[in-house]
XYZ file of C-alpha atoms in Angstrom:
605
model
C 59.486 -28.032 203.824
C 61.382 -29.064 206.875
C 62.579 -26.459 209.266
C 64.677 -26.339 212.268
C 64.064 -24.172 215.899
C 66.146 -22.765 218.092
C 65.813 -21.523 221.405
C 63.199 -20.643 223.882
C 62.933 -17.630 224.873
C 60.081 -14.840 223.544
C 60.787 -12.483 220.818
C 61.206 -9.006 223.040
C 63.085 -7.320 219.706
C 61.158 -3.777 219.187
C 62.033 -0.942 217.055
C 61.849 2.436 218.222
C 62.536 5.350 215.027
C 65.663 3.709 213.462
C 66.676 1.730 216.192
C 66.207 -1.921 217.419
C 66.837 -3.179 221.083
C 65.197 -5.159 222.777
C 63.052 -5.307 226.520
C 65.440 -5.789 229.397
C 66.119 -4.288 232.163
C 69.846 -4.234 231.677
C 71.574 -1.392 230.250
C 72.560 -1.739 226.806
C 76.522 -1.513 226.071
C 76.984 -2.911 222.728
C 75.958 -0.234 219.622
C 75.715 -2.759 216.649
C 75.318 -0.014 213.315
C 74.063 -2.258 209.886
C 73.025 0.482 207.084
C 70.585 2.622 208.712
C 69.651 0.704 211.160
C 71.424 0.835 214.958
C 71.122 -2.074 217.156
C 71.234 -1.397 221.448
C 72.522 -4.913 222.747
C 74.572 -6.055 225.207
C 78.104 -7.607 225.248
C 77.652 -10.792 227.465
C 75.020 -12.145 224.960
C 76.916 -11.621 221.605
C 80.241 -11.705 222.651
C 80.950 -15.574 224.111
C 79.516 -16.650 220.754
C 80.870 -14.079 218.590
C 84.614 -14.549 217.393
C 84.408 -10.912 215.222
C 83.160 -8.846 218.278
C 85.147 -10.428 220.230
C 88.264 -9.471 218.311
C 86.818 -5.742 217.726
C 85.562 -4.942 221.145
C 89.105 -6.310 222.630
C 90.252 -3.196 223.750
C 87.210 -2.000 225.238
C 86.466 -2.071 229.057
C 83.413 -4.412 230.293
C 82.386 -1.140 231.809
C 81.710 1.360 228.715
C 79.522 0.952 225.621
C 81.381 0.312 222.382
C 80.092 0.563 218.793
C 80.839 -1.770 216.072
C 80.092 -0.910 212.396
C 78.906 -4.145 210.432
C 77.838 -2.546 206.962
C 79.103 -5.676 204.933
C 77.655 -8.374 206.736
C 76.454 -10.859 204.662
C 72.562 -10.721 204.605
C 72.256 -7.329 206.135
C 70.174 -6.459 209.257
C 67.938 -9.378 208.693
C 70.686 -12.480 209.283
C 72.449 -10.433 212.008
C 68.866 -9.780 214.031
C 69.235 -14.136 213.503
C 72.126 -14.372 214.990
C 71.813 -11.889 217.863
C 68.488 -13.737 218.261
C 70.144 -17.140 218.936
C 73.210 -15.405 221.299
C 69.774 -14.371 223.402
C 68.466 -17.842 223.210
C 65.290 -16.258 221.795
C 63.113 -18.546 219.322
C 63.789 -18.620 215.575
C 63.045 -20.479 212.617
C 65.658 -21.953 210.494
C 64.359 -23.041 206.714
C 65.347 -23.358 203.003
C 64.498 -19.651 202.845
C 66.491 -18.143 205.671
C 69.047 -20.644 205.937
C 71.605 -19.040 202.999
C 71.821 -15.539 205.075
C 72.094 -17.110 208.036
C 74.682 -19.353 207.421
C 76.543 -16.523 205.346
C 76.258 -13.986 208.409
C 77.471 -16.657 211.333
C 80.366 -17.375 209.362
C 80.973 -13.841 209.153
C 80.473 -13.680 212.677
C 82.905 -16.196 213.461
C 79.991 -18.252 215.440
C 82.055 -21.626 215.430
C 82.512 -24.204 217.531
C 86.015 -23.313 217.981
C 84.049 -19.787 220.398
C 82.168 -22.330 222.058
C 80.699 -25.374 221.457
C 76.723 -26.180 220.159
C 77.690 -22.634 218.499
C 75.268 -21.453 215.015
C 77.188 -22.349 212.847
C 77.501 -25.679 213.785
C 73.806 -25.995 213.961
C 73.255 -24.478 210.716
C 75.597 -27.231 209.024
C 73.852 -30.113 210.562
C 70.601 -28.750 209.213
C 71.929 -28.742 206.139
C 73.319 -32.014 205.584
C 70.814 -33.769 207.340
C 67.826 -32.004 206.292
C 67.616 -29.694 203.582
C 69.978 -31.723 201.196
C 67.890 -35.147 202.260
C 64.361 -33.812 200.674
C 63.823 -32.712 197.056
C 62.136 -29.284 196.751
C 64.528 -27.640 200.181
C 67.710 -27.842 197.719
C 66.154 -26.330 195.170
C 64.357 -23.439 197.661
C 67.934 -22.656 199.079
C 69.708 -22.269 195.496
C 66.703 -19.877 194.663
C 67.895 -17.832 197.815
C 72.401 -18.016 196.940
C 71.368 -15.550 193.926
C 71.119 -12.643 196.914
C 74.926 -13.937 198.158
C 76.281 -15.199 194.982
C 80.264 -15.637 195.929
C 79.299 -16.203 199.718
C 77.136 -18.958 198.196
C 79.615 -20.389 195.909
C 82.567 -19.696 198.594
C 81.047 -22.109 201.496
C 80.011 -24.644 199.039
C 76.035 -24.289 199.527
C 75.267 -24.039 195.520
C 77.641 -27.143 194.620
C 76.378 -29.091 197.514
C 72.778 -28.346 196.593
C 73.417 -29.260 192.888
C 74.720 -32.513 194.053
C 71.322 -33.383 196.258
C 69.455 -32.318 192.998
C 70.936 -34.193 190.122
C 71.313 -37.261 192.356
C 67.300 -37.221 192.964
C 66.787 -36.554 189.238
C 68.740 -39.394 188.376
C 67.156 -42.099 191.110
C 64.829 -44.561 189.033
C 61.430 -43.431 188.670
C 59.893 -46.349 190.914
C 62.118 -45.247 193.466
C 60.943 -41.399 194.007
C 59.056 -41.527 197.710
C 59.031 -37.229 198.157
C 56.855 -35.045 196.917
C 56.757 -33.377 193.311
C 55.298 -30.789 191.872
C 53.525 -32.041 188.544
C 50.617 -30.096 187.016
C 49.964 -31.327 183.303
C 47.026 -31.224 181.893
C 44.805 -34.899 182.572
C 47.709 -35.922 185.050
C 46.071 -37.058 188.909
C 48.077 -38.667 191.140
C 45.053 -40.747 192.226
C 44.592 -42.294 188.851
C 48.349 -42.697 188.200
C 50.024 -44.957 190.898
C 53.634 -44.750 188.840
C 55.696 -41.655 189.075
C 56.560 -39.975 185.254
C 59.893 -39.855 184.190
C 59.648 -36.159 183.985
C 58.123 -35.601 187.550
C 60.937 -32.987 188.370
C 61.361 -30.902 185.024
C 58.655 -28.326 187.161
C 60.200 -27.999 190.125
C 63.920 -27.199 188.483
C 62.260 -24.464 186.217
C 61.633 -22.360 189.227
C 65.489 -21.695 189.443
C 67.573 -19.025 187.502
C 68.593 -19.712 184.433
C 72.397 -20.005 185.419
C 71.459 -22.881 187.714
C 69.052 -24.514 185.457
C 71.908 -24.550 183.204
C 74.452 -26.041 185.840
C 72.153 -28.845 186.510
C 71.445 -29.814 182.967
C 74.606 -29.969 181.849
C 75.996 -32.062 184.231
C 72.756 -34.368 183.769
C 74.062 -34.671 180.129
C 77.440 -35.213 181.253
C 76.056 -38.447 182.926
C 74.349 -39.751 179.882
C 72.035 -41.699 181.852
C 68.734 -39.775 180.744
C 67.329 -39.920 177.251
C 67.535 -36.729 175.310
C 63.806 -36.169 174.887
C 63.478 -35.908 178.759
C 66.529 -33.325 178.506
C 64.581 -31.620 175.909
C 61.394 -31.857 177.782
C 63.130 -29.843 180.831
C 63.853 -26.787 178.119
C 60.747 -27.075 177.080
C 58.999 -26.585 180.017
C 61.980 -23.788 181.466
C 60.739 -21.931 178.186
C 57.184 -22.162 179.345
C 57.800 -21.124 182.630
C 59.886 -17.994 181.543
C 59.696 -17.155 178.179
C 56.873 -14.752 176.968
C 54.260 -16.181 174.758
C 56.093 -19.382 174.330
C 52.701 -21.307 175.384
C 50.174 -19.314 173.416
C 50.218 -16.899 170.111
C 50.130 -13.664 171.936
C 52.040 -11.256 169.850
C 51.902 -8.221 172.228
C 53.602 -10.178 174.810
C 56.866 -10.986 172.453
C 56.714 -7.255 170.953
C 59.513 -4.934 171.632
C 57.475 -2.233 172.845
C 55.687 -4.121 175.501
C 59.157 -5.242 177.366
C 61.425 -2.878 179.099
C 65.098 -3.205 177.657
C 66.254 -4.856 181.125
C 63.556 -7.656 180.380
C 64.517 -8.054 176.924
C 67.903 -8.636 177.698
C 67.006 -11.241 180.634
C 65.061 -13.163 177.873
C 67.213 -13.120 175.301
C 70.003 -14.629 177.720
C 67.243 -17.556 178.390
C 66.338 -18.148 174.904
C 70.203 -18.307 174.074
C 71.289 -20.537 176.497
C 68.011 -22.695 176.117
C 69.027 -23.377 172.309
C 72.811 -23.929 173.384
C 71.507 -27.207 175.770
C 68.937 -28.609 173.219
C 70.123 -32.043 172.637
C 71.817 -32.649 169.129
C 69.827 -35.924 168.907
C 67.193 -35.782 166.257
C 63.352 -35.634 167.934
C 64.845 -34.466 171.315
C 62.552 -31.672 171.338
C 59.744 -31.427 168.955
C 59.228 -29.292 165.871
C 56.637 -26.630 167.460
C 58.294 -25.688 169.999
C 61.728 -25.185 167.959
C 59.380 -23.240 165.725
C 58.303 -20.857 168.961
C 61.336 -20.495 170.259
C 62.196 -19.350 166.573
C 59.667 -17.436 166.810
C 60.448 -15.534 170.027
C 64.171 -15.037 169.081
C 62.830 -12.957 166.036
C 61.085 -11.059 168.360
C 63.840 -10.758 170.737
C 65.823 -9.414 168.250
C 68.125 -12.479 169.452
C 71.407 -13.167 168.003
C 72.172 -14.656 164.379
C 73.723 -17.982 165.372
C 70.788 -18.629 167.500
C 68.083 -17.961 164.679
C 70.365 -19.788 162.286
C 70.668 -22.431 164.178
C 66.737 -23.019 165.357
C 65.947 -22.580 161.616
C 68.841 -25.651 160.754
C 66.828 -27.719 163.402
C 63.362 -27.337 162.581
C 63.983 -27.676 158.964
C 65.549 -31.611 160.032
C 62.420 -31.859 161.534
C 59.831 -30.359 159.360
C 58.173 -32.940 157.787
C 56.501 -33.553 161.353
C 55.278 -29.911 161.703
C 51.582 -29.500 161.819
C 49.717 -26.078 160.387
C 49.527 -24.914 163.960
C 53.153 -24.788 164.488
C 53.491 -22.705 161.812
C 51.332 -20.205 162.838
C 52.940 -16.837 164.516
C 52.194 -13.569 163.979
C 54.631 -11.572 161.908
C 56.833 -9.191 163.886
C 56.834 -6.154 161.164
C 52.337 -5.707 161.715
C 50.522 -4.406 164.327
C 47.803 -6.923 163.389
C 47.403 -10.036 165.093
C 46.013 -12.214 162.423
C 49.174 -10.756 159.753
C 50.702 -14.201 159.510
C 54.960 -14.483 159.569
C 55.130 -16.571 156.459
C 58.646 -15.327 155.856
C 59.209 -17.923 158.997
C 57.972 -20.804 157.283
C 59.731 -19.980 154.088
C 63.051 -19.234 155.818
C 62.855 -23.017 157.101
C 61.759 -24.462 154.086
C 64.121 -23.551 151.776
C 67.018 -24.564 154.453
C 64.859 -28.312 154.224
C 65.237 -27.885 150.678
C 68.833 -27.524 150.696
C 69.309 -30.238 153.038
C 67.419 -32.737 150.879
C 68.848 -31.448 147.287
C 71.805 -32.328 149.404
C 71.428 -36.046 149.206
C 73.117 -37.956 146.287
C 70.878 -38.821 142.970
C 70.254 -42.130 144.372
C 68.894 -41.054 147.910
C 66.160 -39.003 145.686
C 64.227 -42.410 144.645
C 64.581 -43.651 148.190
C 60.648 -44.235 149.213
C 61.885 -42.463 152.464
C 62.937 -39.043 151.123
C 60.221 -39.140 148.543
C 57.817 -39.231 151.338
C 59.214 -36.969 153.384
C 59.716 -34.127 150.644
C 55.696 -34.858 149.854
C 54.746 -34.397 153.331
C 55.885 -31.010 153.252
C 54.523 -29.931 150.168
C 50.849 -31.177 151.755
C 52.206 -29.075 154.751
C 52.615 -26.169 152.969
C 49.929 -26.281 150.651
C 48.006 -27.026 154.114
C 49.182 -23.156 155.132
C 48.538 -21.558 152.290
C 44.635 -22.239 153.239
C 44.780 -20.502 156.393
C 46.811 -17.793 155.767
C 44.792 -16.978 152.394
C 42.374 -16.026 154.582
C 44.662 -13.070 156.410
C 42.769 -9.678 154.495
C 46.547 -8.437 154.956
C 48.328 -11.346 153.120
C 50.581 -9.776 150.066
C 50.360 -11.961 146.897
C 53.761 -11.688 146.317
C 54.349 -13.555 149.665
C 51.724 -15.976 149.072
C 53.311 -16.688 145.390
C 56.750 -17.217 147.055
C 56.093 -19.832 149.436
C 53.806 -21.867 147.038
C 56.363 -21.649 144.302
C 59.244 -22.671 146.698
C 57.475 -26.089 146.445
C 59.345 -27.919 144.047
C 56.912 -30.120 141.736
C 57.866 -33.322 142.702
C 56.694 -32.656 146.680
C 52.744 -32.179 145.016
C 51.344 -35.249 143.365
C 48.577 -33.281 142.084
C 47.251 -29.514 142.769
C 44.202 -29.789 144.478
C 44.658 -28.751 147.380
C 46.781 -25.514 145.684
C 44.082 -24.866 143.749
C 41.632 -24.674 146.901
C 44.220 -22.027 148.953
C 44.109 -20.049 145.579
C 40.314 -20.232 145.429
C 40.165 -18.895 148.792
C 42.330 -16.142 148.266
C 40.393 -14.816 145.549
C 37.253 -15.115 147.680
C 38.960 -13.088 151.056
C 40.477 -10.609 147.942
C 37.876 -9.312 146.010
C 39.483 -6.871 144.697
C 42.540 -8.048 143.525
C 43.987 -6.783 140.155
C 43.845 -8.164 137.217
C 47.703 -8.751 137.156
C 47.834 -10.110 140.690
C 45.174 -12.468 139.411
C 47.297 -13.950 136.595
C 50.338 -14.499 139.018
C 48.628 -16.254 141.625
C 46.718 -18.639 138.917
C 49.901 -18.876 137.111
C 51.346 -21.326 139.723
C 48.143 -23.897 139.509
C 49.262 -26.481 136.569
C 45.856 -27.756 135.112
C 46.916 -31.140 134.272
C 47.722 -31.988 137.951
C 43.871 -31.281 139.038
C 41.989 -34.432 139.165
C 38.517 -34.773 137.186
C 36.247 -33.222 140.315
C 38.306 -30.033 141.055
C 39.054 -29.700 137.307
C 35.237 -29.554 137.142
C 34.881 -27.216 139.613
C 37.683 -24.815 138.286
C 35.991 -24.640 134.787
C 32.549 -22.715 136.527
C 34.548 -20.715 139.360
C 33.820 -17.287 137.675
C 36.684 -16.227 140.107
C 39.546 -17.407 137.788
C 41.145 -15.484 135.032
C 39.860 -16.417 131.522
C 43.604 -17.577 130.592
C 42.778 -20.076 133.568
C 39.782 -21.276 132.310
C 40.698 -21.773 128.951
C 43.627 -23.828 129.890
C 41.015 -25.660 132.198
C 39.219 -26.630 128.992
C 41.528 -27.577 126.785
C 42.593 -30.003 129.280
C 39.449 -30.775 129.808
C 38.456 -31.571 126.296
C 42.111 -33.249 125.793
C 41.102 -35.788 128.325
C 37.488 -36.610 127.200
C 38.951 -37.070 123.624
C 41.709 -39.742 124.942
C 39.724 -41.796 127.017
C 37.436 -42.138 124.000
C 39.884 -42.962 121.871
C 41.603 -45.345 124.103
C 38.509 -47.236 124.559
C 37.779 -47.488 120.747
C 40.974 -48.999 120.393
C 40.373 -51.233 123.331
C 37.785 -52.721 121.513
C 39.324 -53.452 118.191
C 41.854 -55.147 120.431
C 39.667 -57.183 121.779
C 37.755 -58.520 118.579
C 41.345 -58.987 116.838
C 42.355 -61.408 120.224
C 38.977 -63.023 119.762
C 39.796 -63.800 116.208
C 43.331 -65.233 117.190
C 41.315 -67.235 119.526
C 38.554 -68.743 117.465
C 41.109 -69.828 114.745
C 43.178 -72.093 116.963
C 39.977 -74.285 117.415
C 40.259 -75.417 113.673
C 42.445 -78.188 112.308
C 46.166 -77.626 111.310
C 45.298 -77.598 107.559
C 42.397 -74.776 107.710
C 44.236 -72.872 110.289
C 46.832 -72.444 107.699
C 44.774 -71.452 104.659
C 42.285 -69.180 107.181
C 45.905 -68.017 108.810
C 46.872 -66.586 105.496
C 43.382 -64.555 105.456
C 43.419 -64.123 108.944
C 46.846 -62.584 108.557
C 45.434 -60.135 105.681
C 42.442 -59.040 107.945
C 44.813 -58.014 110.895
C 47.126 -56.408 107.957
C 44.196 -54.552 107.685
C 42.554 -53.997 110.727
C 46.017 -52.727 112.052
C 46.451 -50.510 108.688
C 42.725 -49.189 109.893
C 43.910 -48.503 113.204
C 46.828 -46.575 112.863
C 44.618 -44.528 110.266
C 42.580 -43.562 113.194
C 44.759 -42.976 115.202
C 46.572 -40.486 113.030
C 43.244 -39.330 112.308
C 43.075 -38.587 116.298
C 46.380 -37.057 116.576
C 45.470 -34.939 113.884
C 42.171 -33.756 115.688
C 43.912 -33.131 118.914
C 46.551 -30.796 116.944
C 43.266 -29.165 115.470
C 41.666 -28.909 119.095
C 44.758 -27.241 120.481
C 45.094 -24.839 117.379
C 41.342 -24.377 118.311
C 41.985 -23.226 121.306
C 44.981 -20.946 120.879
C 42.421 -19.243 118.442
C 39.738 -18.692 120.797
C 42.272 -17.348 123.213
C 44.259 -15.151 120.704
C 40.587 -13.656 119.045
C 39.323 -12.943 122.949
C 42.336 -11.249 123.958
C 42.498 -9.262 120.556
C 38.623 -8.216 120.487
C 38.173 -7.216 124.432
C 39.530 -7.141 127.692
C 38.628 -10.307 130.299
C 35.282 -11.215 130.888
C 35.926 -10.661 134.585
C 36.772 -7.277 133.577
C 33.793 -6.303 131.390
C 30.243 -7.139 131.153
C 29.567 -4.647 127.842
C 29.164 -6.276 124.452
C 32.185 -5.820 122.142
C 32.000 -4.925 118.148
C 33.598 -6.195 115.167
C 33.555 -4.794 112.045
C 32.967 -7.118 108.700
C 33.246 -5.680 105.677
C 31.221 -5.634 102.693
C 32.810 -7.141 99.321
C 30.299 -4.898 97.441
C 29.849 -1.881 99.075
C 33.441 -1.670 100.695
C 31.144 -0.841 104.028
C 31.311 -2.412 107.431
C 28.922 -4.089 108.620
C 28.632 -4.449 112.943
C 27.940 -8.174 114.611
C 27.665 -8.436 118.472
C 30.310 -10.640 119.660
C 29.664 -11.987 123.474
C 32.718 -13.567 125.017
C 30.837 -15.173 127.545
C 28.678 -17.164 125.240
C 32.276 -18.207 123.907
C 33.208 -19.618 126.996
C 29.647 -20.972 127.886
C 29.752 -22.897 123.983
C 33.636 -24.326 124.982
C 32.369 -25.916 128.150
C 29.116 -27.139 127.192
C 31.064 -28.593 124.000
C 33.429 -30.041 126.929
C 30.844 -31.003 128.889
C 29.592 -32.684 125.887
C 32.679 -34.768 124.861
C 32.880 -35.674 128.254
C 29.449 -37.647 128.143
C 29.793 -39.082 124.598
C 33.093 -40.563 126.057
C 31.231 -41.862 129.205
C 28.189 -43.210 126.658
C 31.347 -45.509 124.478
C 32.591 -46.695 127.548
């Protein structure tokens, strides 16, 4: 930081109870009053540079003491203890820090060149334009400092000017940056990188106020000379800088009762006005952090349009979202594991809407079908971590999964797995709440391992499991069946073969017989396979049986380990009789018979 000194002469200044003179041996006749504070100077120092005191102290004879009351002098007692400084010729500093008051309170002054020449202000200016607004980070320390003397600030020109240096740097090519930058991300060394990054001054802009920050990226879009991901990347690190728990999942940080009202208004200004600049391009900023700052707006209690409107971009984006971008805590629990899944289903029913959208023939594109598939892996994805919050509601978890429409999931396995956990983090879940969450899983869309390992996971209602082995047993009897009928195939091609080997004259008498034996051999086939048809019908009334007698003659097997009774009665007597009927040995009988099928199909192929 460059800085610029003026006079000579040793700092005498000393403050004795509220009052500030000075060492000298001449009587003081000039009573300066700023606030509290009373200054004892003397009128040939201030005056010859001083337009103002000249003017007041006009009518006052060289002889007596006058007092002049300066309560509205731009910077207080501070800038004017500057100025009387430099009317003594004694040494001060003039930086990007001081320079705003300074500047401010000689103009007030009336410390011109037009009182005498080489005057303060004139000295201030030619800092200014030749230093401050000629480096990078000065401009930038001086706008911090105009938010003490806003309209002074804006009045003289300082903030435009300093905007001007600033947007000018930020748009100078990359290889041409010489100055220094302030650039901390994580694996970046200047050492090992020789080139400058295209973002090297996002860091140093977020220090301003949010007002300027604004000013300056808006008029960088105006240009439309930088790309709209490094617009988005300046929000994104603004938000970091000043937003609470933007860069981690700290939920006592974004909770109402841990900000005082003043700072919850301050942020919710930022958020707002952060949202209002994000670029409309697609990918400008990524997903996560438009799921954060949706995040923090909830907490913020920020306006509608602005949720609305982070919850429209994210969704247009969501098929690049990752399970950790989706998880934040939930606003409504003191815990800080209670996942906000209400969040995640708010956006994904807007992406929904958006893709259902699209006319009939955008629906086959290979594009949307892959993007509407990524999302359902997302989501099912999610549903595996948060099954594992103890405080997760299974109406919540139900909603989400179900909001999934069935062409997103080419099968169910990895539904099947978030439901398995849940069961295993909720032991004691009812016997209703058990049904509903199973009753999402379709059984058909499980492949042949987690199918397997469904049928034994003693977690699972018993409607589950029977569903499990029907399917099961459905599949075992097909694939034996197809293969049968692969082979009589086969043998009938081989016969087609064989006969065109012959001459013309025996191909037609064998032809005729030929023809009779695939009459036949097709009659046969269609036999069995009404035959099989007719089994499978018997398999699935089978199975409805066992179902309907299990739930007639006890409760679940999950729900009871005690032997159930049936009565039989006897034709003779007109007594009952009482057989022990164990459901489980049902169940084990259905699955080893499965099981069974399942290898004699294996054994044909």
């Amino acid at each position: 930081m460059k800085f610029m000194k003026l006079g000579t002469r040793p700092d005498t200044f000393y403050t004795e109870q509220a009052t500030r003179t000075l060492t000298s041996e001449i009587p003081s006749d000039l009573v300066i009053q700023i606030n509290d504070v009373t200054y004892l100077l003397h009128k040939f120092a201030l005056l010859p540079k001083c337009g103002l005191l000249q003017r007041l102290c006009y009518d006052s004879s060289d002889s007596e003491s006058f007092t002049v009351e300066l309560h509205d002098i731009p910077g207080g007692e501070d800038a004017f203890e500057l100025c009387a400084k430099f009317c003594y010729g004694i040494s001060i500093n003039i930086s990007a820090h001081n320079f705003v008051s300074a500047f401010c309170a000689a103009k007030f002054l009336r410390m011109n060149d037009a009182i005498e020449k080489g005057n303060f202000v004139g000295k201030l200016e030619s800092f200014f334009n030749s230093c401050i607004l000629e480096s990078w980070k000065d401009p930038i320390a001086t706008l911090q400092t105009t938010a003490t003397l806003p309209e002074w600030s804006e009045n003289l020109g300082i903030v435009r000017k300093c905007i001007d240096s600033i947007i000018e740097k930020i748009l100078t090519p990359s290889q041409q940056v010489k100055w220094s930058f302030t650039y901390t991300r994580p694996g970046y060394t200047k050492k090992q990188h020789h080139s400058v990054p295209k973002d090297w001054w996002t860091e140093d802009v977020s220090d301003l106020d949010i007002d300027l920050f604004r000013c300056i990226i808006m008029a960088i879009r105006s240009t439309y000379v930088l790309p709209p991901q490094l617009i988005g990347e300046a929000l994104h690190v603004y938000a970091c800088r000043w937003l609470p728990g933007i860069t981690k999942l700290n939920k006592s940080s974004g909770s109402s009762a841990s900000q005082t009202e003043e700072s919850k208004l301050k942020n919710r200004k930022i958020i707002e006005t952060i949202v209002s600049m994000i670029p409309a391009d697609r990918g400008s900023v990524s997903v996560g952090f438009l799921f954060r700052l949706l995040s923090i707006s909830i907490h913020l209690n920020a306006s509608s349009v602005i949720k609305t409107e982070l919850i429209r971009r994210a969704s247009l984006q969501f098929e690049e979202a990752t399970v950790s971008d989706l998880l934040y805590p939930s606003k409504s629990s003191s815990d800080q594991n209670y996942y906000d899944i209400e969040l995640v289903l708010a956006v994904l029913e807007t992406f929904l809407k958006l893709w259902k959208r699209m006319s009939p023939g955008a629906v086959d594109n290979s594009y949307f079908l892959r993007s509407i598939r990524n999302v359902g892996k997302l989501i099912d994805s999610y549903l595996q971590v948060v099954a594992r919050d103890d405080n997760m509601q299974v109406s919540k978890f139900v909603s989400l999964a179900e909001t999934v429409p069935s062409i997103a999931r080419v099968d169910h396995n990895n539904l099947y797995k978030a439901i398995d956990i849940y069961l295993k983090v909720h032991p004691d879940l009812s016997k209703a709440d058990k049904k509903r969450l199973c009753g999402i899983l379709d059984c058909q869309k499980l492949t042949p391992e987690v199918r397997g390992h469904a049928v034994k996971n003693e977690l699972l209602p018993l409607r589950t499991v029977v569903q499990l082995l029907y399917f099961e047993q459905e599949k075992g009897s097909m694939a034996n069946t197809s293969h049968k009928l692969l082979k009589q195939h086969e043998i009938i091609l081989g016969a087609k073969q064989r006969t065109t080997t012959k001459d013309s004259q025996s191909k037609q008498s064998l032809g005729q017989e030929f023809n009779g034996d695939v009459t036949r051999t097709t009659q046969i086939l269609e036999s069995r396979e009404k035959d099989h048809h007719r089994h499978k019908r018997l398999d699935a009334n089978l199975a409805l049986d066992l179902e309907k007698k299990i739930a007639i003659r006890g409760r679940d097997i999950e729900e009871t380990e005690s032997e159930r009774v049936r009565g039989v009665k006897d034709e003779s007597s007109s007594s009952y009789k009482l057989e022990v009927v164990d459901p489980k040995k049902i169940i084990r009988r259905a699955r080893s018979k499965s099981e069974h099928s399942m290898k004699k199909a294996d054994r044909d192929k």
